[in-house]
Amino acid sequence: MVVSEETQLAEVLKQNVIKGDVKATESCVNKLLEMGLSARKIFDIISTGVLHMGEQLSNKEAFLPELVVTIDAFKKGLALIETKLKSEPKAGKPLRIVIGTVEGDIHNIGKNLVKTMLEVSGHDVYDLGVDIPADVFAAKAQEFDADIVGMSALVSPGLMSLRKTVERVRQVRGDRTNFIIGGYATSPALAEELNIMYAKDAIDAVNKIHDFVNRGGA
Amino acid sequence: MSEFTKDEMSTFDRVSATLKGEPTDRICIGWLGRKETGLGLPQVTVADVVRDKNGILLYKGIKALTEKFKPDIITVTTYTTVEAVAIGTKDKYFKDQLPAPVEYVIKSPEDLDRVHIPDPRVDGDLPCIYNALRKVVRDFGNYAPISAGTVGPFSVAARIRGLWDISFDIMRRPWFVHDLLKFATDACINIIEGWQSAGATGFTSGAGSETVLSPEHFRQFCVPYERQYLQSAKKMGFLSYSRHICSGPSADLVVDDMTRFGLDEMPTLVWGYYKDAATMAQKKKLFAEFSPCVAVGGTFRASDQLAYWSPSEIEAEVNRLLETCYPGGKYVHVADCCIPPATPLENIEAFVISAKKYRPK
Ligand code: B12
Ligand SMILES: [Zn+2]
C-alpha cells in the first residue's frame, strides 16, 4: 500500500502535537496548507493529537505537564489556520457550551482541559472562568443560547452553588439547556439526582456529549 | 498483630509505640484540623483566624479542640497557601473555606530575583502560626508532641508560580523549575527554623500540587528537594516528620515513592489519600521495610465523609477502616486531608471517640 505524502505528514503533525513540539507543529501545518489541505482537515489532525493525550490522561499514561504542552502546540497550530477555518463550513452543527467553575471554587485545571477537549471535538465553548455565581451562568447561558452548561466543582461547599446554577439556568432556559458536571466534589449519583450528565474526565465528557448528540439532544 | 496494653500511656509513649508497631493502650489520635474557626467561636470566620498576627484565635481554637478531644499529636497550621502568600501570591477568602490563591507572584524568571525568603515571624499570615505555636507549646508542650511545617518545596513552588505554568515550565524550561524549587526549599527551611524556635518538635510537609505529576517528574522535581528539606530539619533537631499525600491524578502511583524521601531519617507518619483501607494496610507494610519507625493514617475522607455524614455513619465507617488498618499498629487516626472549617463538632467527636473506643474483634 502506498501512503501518500499528505497522510504521512498528517501523522507527523499529530505526533508533534502529542509531543508538544511547537516549531515542528507549525512547520507541518504550513506544509499541509501549501499542499492545499483544508483548514478543517488540519484542525481535525491537530485535534486527534489532543484527544489522544486526553485518552492518555484518562489511563494515567500522561499527566498535566504533558497535556499542557500538547495544548500549547495545538493552539500555536490553530493560530496558523484560524482565519481560514472560520471561512470554511463545519461538518455538523456544533453545540454551544458554556463552561465554568462554580462559585466558591478556584480550581481551573480540570475545567481548562475539558474546555480544550470539547473545542477540539468541534464544539463552540465559552469559558466563564472560575468562581462563577449561578446568576452569571444563567445570564451567559441565555446570552449564548447554550445547548449545554458545563460545571466544574472540586470543593464540596461548591455543590450548593452547582445546585443553584442548575435551578437558575432551568428557570431562564427551561429544557433548552442541558448540563454536564465533573470534578472531585461531583458524582454520578448527584448527576442522576439532578437528571444531568456527569463525566469522570475530559475524554468521558467528549463521549457523553457525543452520546447526547446521538440521542438527538440539542 | 499488636495487642492493646492495659495500662494507660502518656501521649508521648503512645505515639512512640505506635510508630514502632508496639502495643498501645488505645489507638493513637492524630491532629484535628478544624481549628481555623476554633471550637466555641462560631461567629469567627476563617479570615479572622488566619489573618490574626497574634495567633490568638488559632491558639484558642487548638486549645479548645485539644481539651475536648485530647488528641495525641497537635499540629499548628492554618491554610495551604500561607507560605506562598507570605512570598507575594494573592489569595481570596471564601466563607467557611480555606483561602485560595488567585494571582501568582512569579510571572517570569526575573520575578524570582524580586521576592525574598519569608520570615515566619513577620511575613504574611505566618506570624499567626508562629505566635499560636508559642502559646500552644507553652500550654501543651508537656502533654503531646507538637508539630508545624509547610506544604513542602514542590507545593510552595507551584503556589508561587501557578500549577498550569509550572507544568509548562517542567516540559519547556526545567532549569527555571529547579530555580523555583531551590528558592522554595530555602523558604521552607527558613520557615521551619522559625517553628522550631517557637517550640515545635515535629515538622510537616506535602500538599496537592505534586500529585498532578507523573512518577518520573515526581522523582525529578519533588524527591531531591524534599530530601534536602528533610535533612535540614534533621540537622535542626526536629524529632519527627509527617508527610502528606494529597489525592490527585497520580497519588496512587507516587505513593510508593514516599520511600525515596528517606523514611529512616527520623520517625515518620505518611498520611493522607490512600485508595482504600486495604491499600493503606498494604503500604504500611511497604514503608515498614524502609524504616522501623513509620506509621500510616488517612483514607477517611475529610471533605465529604467527615464533613457531611451523620455521627453514626462516621462511627460505622471508622470501625470498618480500623478492622483493616489497625492490625499490626503503626496506624495514626487522622482524616485524609484538611478538615473543612465548617465540619460539625459532633462529627469530629464521632471520628475520635469511635477510634478511642475501638478494640479489635
Ligand atoms: C491542584 C489542587 C489545588 C490547587 C489548584 C490549582 C488550580 N489552578 O486549579 C490549589 C493549591 C490552588 C488548591 C487549592 C485548594 N484546594 Co485543592 N486540590 C488540588 C488537587 C490536588 C488536584 C486538582 C487538579 O488540578 N487535578 C488535575 C485535573 C486534571 O483533574 P480534575 O480537576 O479532577 O479534572 C478532571 C475531571 O475531574 C473532570 N472535570 C473537572 N472539571 C470538569 C468540568 C466538567 C464540565 C466536566 C464535564 C468534567 C470535569 O475532567 C478533568 C480532566 O480530566 C485536588 C485533589 C483532587 N483529587 O482533585 C485538591 C482538592 C480539589 N482541593 C481541595 C481543597 C480543600 C482545596 C482548598 C480549599 C484548601 C487546600 N487544601 O489548599 C483550596 C482552595 C479551593 C477553593 N476555594 O477553590 C480538596 C477539595 C475537597 C472537597 N471536596 O471539598 C481536594 C479534593 C483535595 C482533598 N483531597 O481534600 N487545590
Ligand atoms: Zn490533601
XYZ file of C-alpha atoms and ligand atoms in Angstrom:
671
model
C 0.000 0.000 0.000
C 1.331 3.419 -0.919
C 0.946 6.001 1.786
C 0.576 9.473 0.352
C 2.879 12.276 1.399
C -0.138 14.032 2.823
C -1.112 11.080 5.020
C 2.457 10.752 6.209
C 2.705 14.414 7.063
C -0.645 14.293 8.841
C 0.687 11.545 11.085
C 3.879 13.518 11.763
C 1.781 16.568 12.630
C -0.348 14.574 15.051
C 2.776 13.199 16.751
C 4.249 16.694 17.030
C 1.124 17.949 18.752
C 1.279 14.955 21.099
C 4.920 15.748 21.908
C 4.069 19.403 22.335
C 6.688 20.404 19.769
C 5.545 23.871 18.679
C 8.110 24.536 15.947
C 7.586 21.155 14.280
C 3.810 21.540 14.594
C 3.887 24.938 12.914
C 6.133 23.722 10.148
C 3.853 20.724 9.406
C 0.742 22.918 9.416
C 2.387 25.319 6.955
C 3.448 22.473 4.682
C -0.027 20.943 4.682
C -1.523 24.351 3.887
C 0.896 24.696 0.970
C -0.152 21.241 -0.212
C -3.696 22.578 -0.337
C -5.212 20.731 2.598
C -8.277 22.470 4.002
C -8.026 24.218 7.351
C -10.820 21.957 8.589
C -8.797 18.827 7.798
C -5.731 20.283 9.523
C -7.888 21.154 12.517
C -9.061 17.546 12.657
C -5.465 16.291 12.607
C -4.212 18.522 15.402
C -7.375 17.734 17.345
C -6.709 13.991 17.212
C -3.354 14.732 18.825
C -5.072 16.489 21.711
C -7.735 13.791 22.052
C -5.041 11.130 22.092
C -3.471 12.894 25.076
C -6.908 13.100 26.699
C -7.099 9.297 26.482
C -3.608 9.038 27.939
C -4.625 11.285 30.823
C -7.651 9.119 31.446
C -5.446 5.993 31.520
C -2.829 7.688 33.720
C -0.259 7.367 30.958
C 0.118 11.145 30.744
C -0.246 13.885 33.335
C -0.759 17.616 33.487
C 2.686 18.785 32.233
C 2.459 16.569 29.133
C -1.064 17.850 28.437
C -0.111 21.487 28.909
C 2.497 21.405 26.132
C 0.227 19.429 23.816
C -2.409 22.118 24.245
C 0.216 24.785 23.619
C 1.312 23.144 20.355
C -2.335 22.722 19.348
C -3.034 26.404 19.965
C 0.022 27.521 18.011
C -1.007 25.272 15.127
C -4.570 26.526 15.324
C -3.404 30.144 15.173
C -1.996 29.477 11.690
C -5.293 28.200 10.303
C -7.817 30.142 12.371
C -8.801 32.766 9.801
C -9.149 30.184 7.060
C -11.018 27.858 9.383
C -13.687 30.453 10.101
C -14.457 30.773 6.400
C -14.898 27.012 5.945
C -18.176 25.305 6.856
C -18.227 22.979 9.879
C -19.171 19.337 9.290
C -22.072 19.057 11.728
C -23.874 21.606 13.798
C -21.593 22.473 16.704
C -23.038 22.591 20.186
C -22.811 25.827 22.129
C -21.328 25.021 25.502
C -20.889 27.424 28.393
C -18.345 26.145 30.900
C -17.025 27.390 34.245
C -16.008 26.501 37.789
C -18.770 27.084 40.327
C -18.859 29.904 42.847
C -16.538 29.439 45.808
C -14.149 27.242 43.833
C -10.973 28.384 42.075
C -9.743 25.033 40.696
C -9.343 25.525 36.968
C -7.022 22.807 35.655
C -9.676 20.154 35.001
C -12.092 22.683 33.567
C -9.432 24.022 31.198
C -8.657 20.538 29.930
C -12.334 19.730 29.390
C -12.804 23.017 27.573
C -9.976 22.202 25.151
C -11.188 18.630 24.561
C -14.672 19.926 23.733
C -13.224 22.558 21.408
C -11.160 20.010 19.533
C -14.317 17.918 19.206
C -15.770 20.773 17.183
C -17.997 22.474 19.720
C -18.198 26.202 20.417
C -17.112 26.623 24.007
C -17.473 29.787 26.079
C -15.281 29.668 29.155
C -16.517 31.845 32.004
C -13.528 31.159 34.290
C -13.632 30.239 37.974
C -15.731 31.194 40.997
C -18.795 31.806 38.810
C -22.106 32.628 40.550
C -25.283 30.839 39.461
C -26.779 34.039 38.047
C -23.784 34.604 35.805
C -24.033 31.053 34.467
C -27.732 31.649 33.780
C -27.182 35.015 32.098
C -24.394 33.662 29.904
C -26.369 30.541 29.016
C -29.099 32.856 27.812
C -26.731 35.225 26.006
C -25.004 32.398 24.131
C -28.168 30.354 23.681
C -26.277 27.478 25.283
C -27.162 23.880 24.500
C -25.113 22.746 27.442
C -23.782 24.282 30.630
C -20.666 22.544 31.980
C -19.763 22.988 35.621
C -16.595 22.046 37.410
C -16.811 21.569 41.187
C -13.889 20.256 43.224
C -14.720 21.634 46.648
C -17.811 20.326 48.412
C -19.156 23.731 49.501
C -19.316 24.477 45.756
C -22.090 21.914 45.358
C -24.634 24.335 46.799
C -23.706 26.733 44.088
C -23.848 23.930 41.497
C -27.394 23.060 42.517
C -28.373 26.716 42.449
C -26.913 27.054 38.970
C -28.989 24.150 37.662
C -32.068 25.762 39.177
C -31.367 29.253 37.789
C -30.458 28.067 34.315
C -33.604 25.936 34.224
C -35.669 28.966 35.268
C -34.263 31.015 32.429
C -33.827 28.379 29.732
C -36.331 25.652 30.541
C -35.186 22.411 28.957
C -33.349 24.108 26.084
C -30.141 23.777 28.065
C -28.673 20.588 29.445
C -25.880 20.170 31.956
C -22.687 18.249 32.381
C -20.683 18.226 35.601
C -17.292 16.960 36.725
C -14.572 17.421 39.347
C -13.752 15.839 42.712
C -16.886 17.011 44.566
C -19.322 15.760 41.911
C -20.508 12.204 41.390
C -22.669 10.093 39.096
C -25.219 9.943 41.947
C -25.504 13.726 42.085
C -25.928 13.873 38.309
C -28.628 11.240 38.461
C -30.454 13.104 41.214
C -30.404 16.320 39.171
C -31.101 14.444 35.946
C -27.985 15.785 34.242
C -24.767 14.320 32.784
C -21.587 13.501 34.691
C -18.100 12.938 33.300
C -15.188 11.462 35.208
C -12.608 13.078 32.956
C -12.183 15.104 29.785
C -12.452 12.179 27.369
C -15.513 10.926 29.175
C -17.014 14.426 28.735
C -16.369 14.251 24.988
C -18.013 10.816 24.812
C -21.002 11.763 26.959
C -21.672 14.802 24.815
C -21.251 12.735 21.683
C -23.859 10.276 23.010
C -26.100 13.198 23.932
C -25.979 14.478 20.341
C -26.657 10.988 19.011
C -29.679 10.672 21.251
C -30.989 13.748 19.499
C -30.069 16.273 22.141
C -29.818 19.923 21.018
C -0.595 -8.481 65.498
C -0.029 -5.927 68.212
C -2.349 -6.008 71.178
C -3.663 -3.324 73.425
C -1.941 -2.933 76.784
C -3.972 -2.479 79.938
C -2.026 0.438 81.381
C -2.852 3.931 80.351
C 0.016 5.506 78.436
C 1.188 9.097 78.112
C 0.677 10.611 74.668
C 4.446 10.598 74.075
C 4.711 6.871 74.848
C 1.605 6.131 72.810
C 2.925 7.948 69.749
C 6.333 6.343 70.053
C 4.913 2.826 70.496
C 2.503 3.375 67.597
C 5.293 4.319 65.209
C 7.287 1.254 66.216
C 4.297 -1.072 65.989
C 4.472 -1.907 69.694
C 1.369 -2.448 71.871
C -0.510 0.683 72.984
C -3.399 1.244 75.387
C -5.567 2.572 72.550
C -5.363 3.912 69.025
C -3.234 6.996 68.568
C -5.296 10.046 67.602
C -3.629 12.493 65.224
C -4.300 16.169 64.915
C -7.735 17.582 64.214
C -7.643 20.243 61.594
C -10.780 22.231 62.165
C -9.005 24.875 64.156
C -9.405 27.710 61.699
C -12.762 28.574 63.151
C -11.982 27.346 66.619
C -14.231 25.479 68.991
C -16.841 27.628 70.635
C -16.079 30.557 68.361
C -18.982 30.217 65.966
C -19.025 33.866 64.940
C -15.399 33.801 63.907
C -14.610 33.426 60.216
C -11.657 31.643 58.669
C -10.245 35.003 57.620
C -10.436 36.333 61.206
C -8.394 33.402 62.430
C -5.695 33.121 59.806
C -5.047 36.853 59.449
C -4.711 37.496 63.163
C -0.962 38.049 63.501
C -1.047 37.390 67.223
C -2.416 33.914 66.585
C -4.800 34.251 69.495
C -7.872 32.873 67.766
C -5.886 29.995 66.269
C -4.446 29.238 69.699
C -7.913 29.355 71.285
C -9.287 27.001 68.634
C -6.469 24.494 69.105
C -6.707 24.752 72.892
C -10.437 24.075 72.827
C -10.086 21.112 70.459
C -7.184 19.687 72.462
C -9.023 19.972 75.758
C -12.186 18.448 74.338
C -10.775 15.602 72.249
C -7.343 15.014 73.779
C -5.519 14.065 70.583
C -2.049 12.512 70.805
C -0.409 14.826 68.286
C -1.015 18.559 67.906
C -0.267 20.336 64.652
C -0.339 24.105 64.338
C -1.276 25.088 60.792
C -3.690 27.363 59.004
C -4.119 27.132 55.239
C -2.128 25.509 52.466
C -1.151 28.672 50.585
C 0.172 30.513 53.635
C 3.849 30.218 52.572
C 3.121 31.425 49.033
C 1.056 34.344 50.305
C 3.962 35.352 52.562
C 6.104 35.410 49.404
C 3.621 37.525 47.457
C 0.918 35.320 45.917
C -2.531 36.929 46.285
C -5.349 34.928 47.804
C -9.082 35.163 48.195
C -11.233 34.262 51.179
C -14.424 32.314 50.836
C -16.969 31.784 53.560
C -16.249 28.677 55.656
C -13.381 27.581 53.430
C -9.643 27.893 53.468
C -8.279 30.762 51.366
C -7.347 30.044 47.760
C -4.666 31.583 45.530
C -5.958 33.842 42.769
C -2.827 35.578 41.485
C 0.626 34.048 41.490
C 3.673 36.147 42.357
C 6.188 34.622 39.931
C 5.207 35.533 36.383
C 8.683 35.243 34.852
C 12.177 34.057 35.844
C 13.112 37.686 36.635
C 10.436 37.812 39.326
C 12.420 35.268 41.283
C 15.042 37.998 41.898
C 12.393 40.280 43.318
C 10.963 38.022 46.025
C 12.566 37.207 49.337
C 12.631 34.216 51.651
C 9.798 34.816 54.112
C 10.444 35.403 57.779
C 7.869 33.374 59.731
C 7.786 35.974 62.488
C 6.900 38.821 60.169
C 5.665 37.975 56.687
C 2.100 37.483 55.515
C -0.053 35.295 57.724
C 2.906 33.252 59.017
C 3.129 35.191 62.333
C -0.318 33.818 63.180
C 1.164 30.312 63.207
C 4.365 31.418 64.948
C 2.543 33.146 67.781
C -0.122 30.486 68.183
C 2.592 27.832 68.212
C 4.417 29.525 71.086
C 1.259 29.601 73.145
C 0.334 26.016 72.271
C 3.832 24.837 73.215
C 3.617 26.771 76.489
C 0.308 25.126 77.404
C 0.580 21.673 75.843
C 4.272 21.058 75.258
C 4.364 18.639 78.155
C 1.171 16.956 77.083
C 1.739 15.961 73.434
C 4.252 16.232 70.598
C 3.636 19.461 68.704
C 4.401 19.909 65.039
C 4.221 22.600 62.384
C 5.572 22.764 58.868
C 4.990 23.828 55.306
C 3.351 22.313 52.240
C 6.866 21.326 51.141
C 9.182 22.588 48.389
C 7.236 21.454 45.330
C 3.860 22.719 46.523
C 5.326 26.065 47.587
C 6.923 26.404 44.141
C 3.594 25.541 42.488
C 1.764 28.076 44.632
C 4.102 30.950 43.798
C 4.189 30.108 40.083
C 0.765 28.541 39.478
C 0.181 24.886 38.713
C -0.511 25.283 34.996
C 2.561 27.436 34.439
C 4.907 25.286 36.473
C 3.659 22.287 34.482
C 4.551 24.117 31.297
C 7.979 25.038 32.723
C 8.654 21.412 33.656
C 8.426 20.491 29.977
C 9.933 23.585 28.368
C 12.395 25.145 30.795
C 13.194 22.734 33.590
C 16.090 24.966 34.705
C 13.530 27.537 35.786
C 11.615 24.934 37.780
C 14.835 23.981 39.545
C 15.447 27.656 40.334
C 11.928 27.919 41.716
C 12.450 24.772 43.733
C 15.756 25.956 45.189
C 14.040 29.121 46.328
C 11.019 27.224 47.671
C 13.249 24.776 49.547
C 15.143 27.647 51.199
C 11.812 29.232 52.081
C 10.504 26.008 53.657
C 13.711 25.558 55.632
C 13.631 29.124 56.908
C 10.002 28.795 57.919
C 10.510 25.623 59.923
C 13.539 27.161 61.621
C 11.050 29.678 62.951
C 8.676 26.920 64.023
C 11.480 25.207 65.811
C 12.447 28.329 67.687
C 8.795 28.612 68.713
C 8.985 25.102 70.161
C 7.760 22.645 67.516
C 9.393 19.218 67.739
C 7.836 17.658 64.638
C 7.717 19.080 61.123
C 5.258 18.510 58.313
C 5.262 18.528 54.513
C 3.166 17.748 51.464
C 0.149 19.071 49.564
C -1.812 18.604 46.383
C 0.244 20.075 43.562
C 2.772 17.253 43.360
C 0.118 14.591 42.721
C -0.640 16.019 39.279
C 2.862 14.963 38.152
C 3.912 11.695 36.550
C 6.053 9.451 38.760
C 9.123 10.405 36.644
C 8.559 14.098 37.206
C 7.792 13.454 40.864
C 11.209 11.818 41.208
C 12.908 14.603 39.316
C 11.236 17.681 40.777
C 9.867 16.639 44.140
C 12.092 13.990 45.707
C 15.519 15.744 45.733
C 14.151 18.951 47.261
C 12.053 17.097 49.807
C 15.204 15.208 50.786
C 17.020 18.475 51.324
C 14.142 19.826 53.412
C 14.062 16.650 55.483
C 17.819 16.606 56.009
C 17.840 20.246 57.088
C 15.021 19.538 59.531
C 17.019 16.664 60.944
C 20.098 18.870 61.376
C 17.968 21.458 63.165
C 16.991 18.773 65.630
C 13.396 18.011 64.660
C 12.331 14.669 66.083
C 9.602 13.566 63.676
C 8.346 14.025 60.127
C 4.776 13.981 58.942
C 4.342 13.580 55.188
C 1.015 14.197 53.465
C -0.127 12.531 50.233
C -2.948 14.564 48.748
C -5.447 12.975 46.393
C -4.759 13.839 42.770
C -4.384 12.023 39.452
C -1.057 10.377 40.286
C -1.490 9.878 44.044
C -1.884 6.104 43.578
C 1.313 5.965 41.548
C 3.607 8.207 43.583
C 2.682 6.800 46.981
C 5.461 4.210 46.738
C 7.937 6.998 46.019
C 7.429 8.331 49.539
C 10.087 5.766 50.409
C 12.598 7.803 48.375
C 12.394 10.705 50.818
C 14.323 8.673 53.377
C 11.783 7.306 55.821
C 14.516 6.136 58.163
C 15.871 9.660 58.721
C 13.505 10.073 61.663
C 10.173 8.698 62.946
C 7.679 9.323 60.138
C 3.952 9.368 59.537
C 2.832 9.040 55.902
C -0.778 10.175 55.940
C -3.492 11.291 53.563
C -5.027 9.781 50.498
C -4.879 6.022 50.035
C -7.242 4.443 47.541
C -8.900 2.381 50.273
C -8.267 0.776 53.640
C -6.656 -2.323 52.135
C -4.215 -0.164 50.160
C -3.275 1.769 53.285
C -2.652 -1.510 55.139
C -0.504 -2.731 52.265
C 1.535 0.499 52.093
C 2.086 0.299 55.837
C 3.925 -2.962 55.225
C 5.885 -1.437 52.365
C 7.011 1.588 54.400
C 7.990 -0.654 57.312
C 10.527 -2.315 55.014
C 12.306 1.042 54.798
C 12.165 2.126 58.409
C 11.447 0.610 61.824
C 9.650 3.759 62.901
C 6.941 4.663 60.400
C 3.150 4.765 60.547
C 0.273 5.475 58.155
C -3.002 7.336 58.560
C -5.759 8.838 56.449
C -8.141 7.354 53.858
C -11.181 8.636 55.760
C -12.391 11.462 53.517
C -12.434 14.767 55.389
C -14.306 16.762 52.789
C -17.351 14.549 52.422
C -17.457 11.687 54.942
C -16.309 13.720 57.928
C -17.987 16.958 56.914
C -21.369 15.675 55.765
C -22.082 12.218 57.155
C -24.010 11.632 60.360
C -22.117 10.741 63.546
C -23.438 7.156 63.436
C -22.354 6.705 59.822
C -18.938 8.038 60.741
C -18.636 5.644 63.648
C -19.528 2.667 61.472
C -17.055 3.704 58.800
C -14.269 4.269 61.330
C -14.813 0.754 62.662
C -14.683 -0.683 59.164
C -11.485 1.202 58.413
C -9.810 0.130 61.639
C -10.625 -3.554 61.103
C -8.338 -3.413 58.088
C -5.769 -0.822 59.105
C -5.233 -1.262 62.802
C -3.750 -4.814 62.846
C -0.005 -4.500 63.395
C -0.312 -0.998 64.865
C 1.664 1.680 63.018
C -1.604 3.486 62.435
C -2.450 7.069 63.445
C -6.088 8.094 63.283
C -6.335 11.172 61.034
C -8.573 12.193 58.138
C -7.226 12.186 54.572
C -6.802 15.957 54.093
C -7.757 19.349 55.539
C -10.877 19.065 57.674
C -13.270 21.694 56.281
C -13.710 24.523 58.798
C -17.490 24.097 58.888
C -17.396 20.393 59.832
C -19.826 19.815 62.740
C -18.116 19.124 66.034
C -20.385 16.107 66.638
C -18.816 14.544 63.557
C -15.289 15.117 64.812
C -16.372 13.717 68.139
C -17.720 10.553 66.474
C -14.486 10.234 64.493
C -12.323 10.492 67.609
C -14.426 8.642 70.164
C -15.090 5.647 67.935
C -11.331 5.216 67.446
C -10.589 5.682 71.141
C -13.187 3.019 71.969
C -12.053 0.653 69.267
C -10.963 -2.861 70.190
C -10.185 -5.467 67.507
C -12.866 -8.150 67.094
C -4.211 21.109 42.431
C -5.179 21.303 43.574
C -5.300 22.580 44.123
C -4.595 23.797 43.533
C -5.469 24.309 42.364
C -4.703 24.947 41.242
C -5.602 25.311 40.109
N -5.198 26.302 39.382
O -6.622 24.737 39.855
C -4.593 24.745 44.759
C -3.353 24.531 45.560
C -4.693 26.209 44.429
C -5.779 24.211 45.550
C -6.460 24.949 46.477
C -7.423 24.434 47.326
N -7.839 23.159 47.372
Co -7.329 21.823 46.054
N -6.783 20.348 45.053
C -5.945 20.214 44.066
C -5.848 18.716 43.651
C -4.663 18.103 44.351
C -5.772 18.401 42.165
C -6.814 19.076 41.275
C -6.377 19.033 39.833
O -5.988 20.032 39.252
N -6.366 17.844 39.232
C -5.936 17.627 37.859
C -7.110 17.690 36.890
C -6.648 17.316 35.507
O -8.067 16.758 37.314
P -9.556 17.179 37.778
O -9.518 18.502 38.391
O -10.118 16.063 38.552
O -10.339 17.318 36.405
C -10.730 16.216 35.587
C -12.089 15.606 35.979
O -12.441 15.798 37.314
C -13.057 16.201 35.024
N -13.631 17.516 35.258
C -13.191 18.533 36.015
N -13.945 19.610 35.857
C -14.904 19.315 34.964
C -15.949 20.071 34.439
C -16.811 19.498 33.520
C -17.884 20.312 32.916
C -16.658 18.136 33.159
C -17.575 17.520 32.225
C -15.609 17.374 33.692
C -14.732 17.973 34.581
O -12.267 16.272 33.851
C -10.971 16.769 34.207
C -9.950 16.413 33.187
O -9.806 15.025 33.003
C -7.211 18.203 44.247
C -7.271 16.720 44.530
C -8.251 16.015 43.631
N -8.364 14.731 43.833
O -8.912 16.575 42.790
C -7.339 19.086 45.502
C -8.722 19.327 46.083
C -9.721 19.519 44.985
N -8.546 20.594 46.815
C -9.205 20.634 47.918
C -9.233 21.750 48.814
C -9.977 21.554 50.108
C -8.601 22.953 48.488
C -8.605 24.207 49.348
C -9.948 24.602 49.928
C -7.655 24.098 50.540
C -6.444 23.405 50.278
N -6.413 22.104 50.522
O -5.488 24.041 49.846
C -8.008 25.295 48.410
C -8.968 26.351 47.912
C -10.016 25.889 46.988
C -11.105 26.821 46.587
N -11.855 27.503 47.411
O -11.343 26.834 45.432
C -9.950 19.350 48.173
C -11.432 19.500 47.957
C -12.220 18.674 48.941
C -13.672 18.948 48.844
N -14.393 18.097 48.143
O -14.149 19.903 49.388
C -9.227 18.342 47.204
C -10.117 17.246 46.648
C -8.080 17.745 47.996
C -8.583 16.812 49.089
N -8.421 15.534 48.984
O -9.127 17.210 50.066
N -6.048 22.920 45.209
Zn -4.508 16.900 50.929
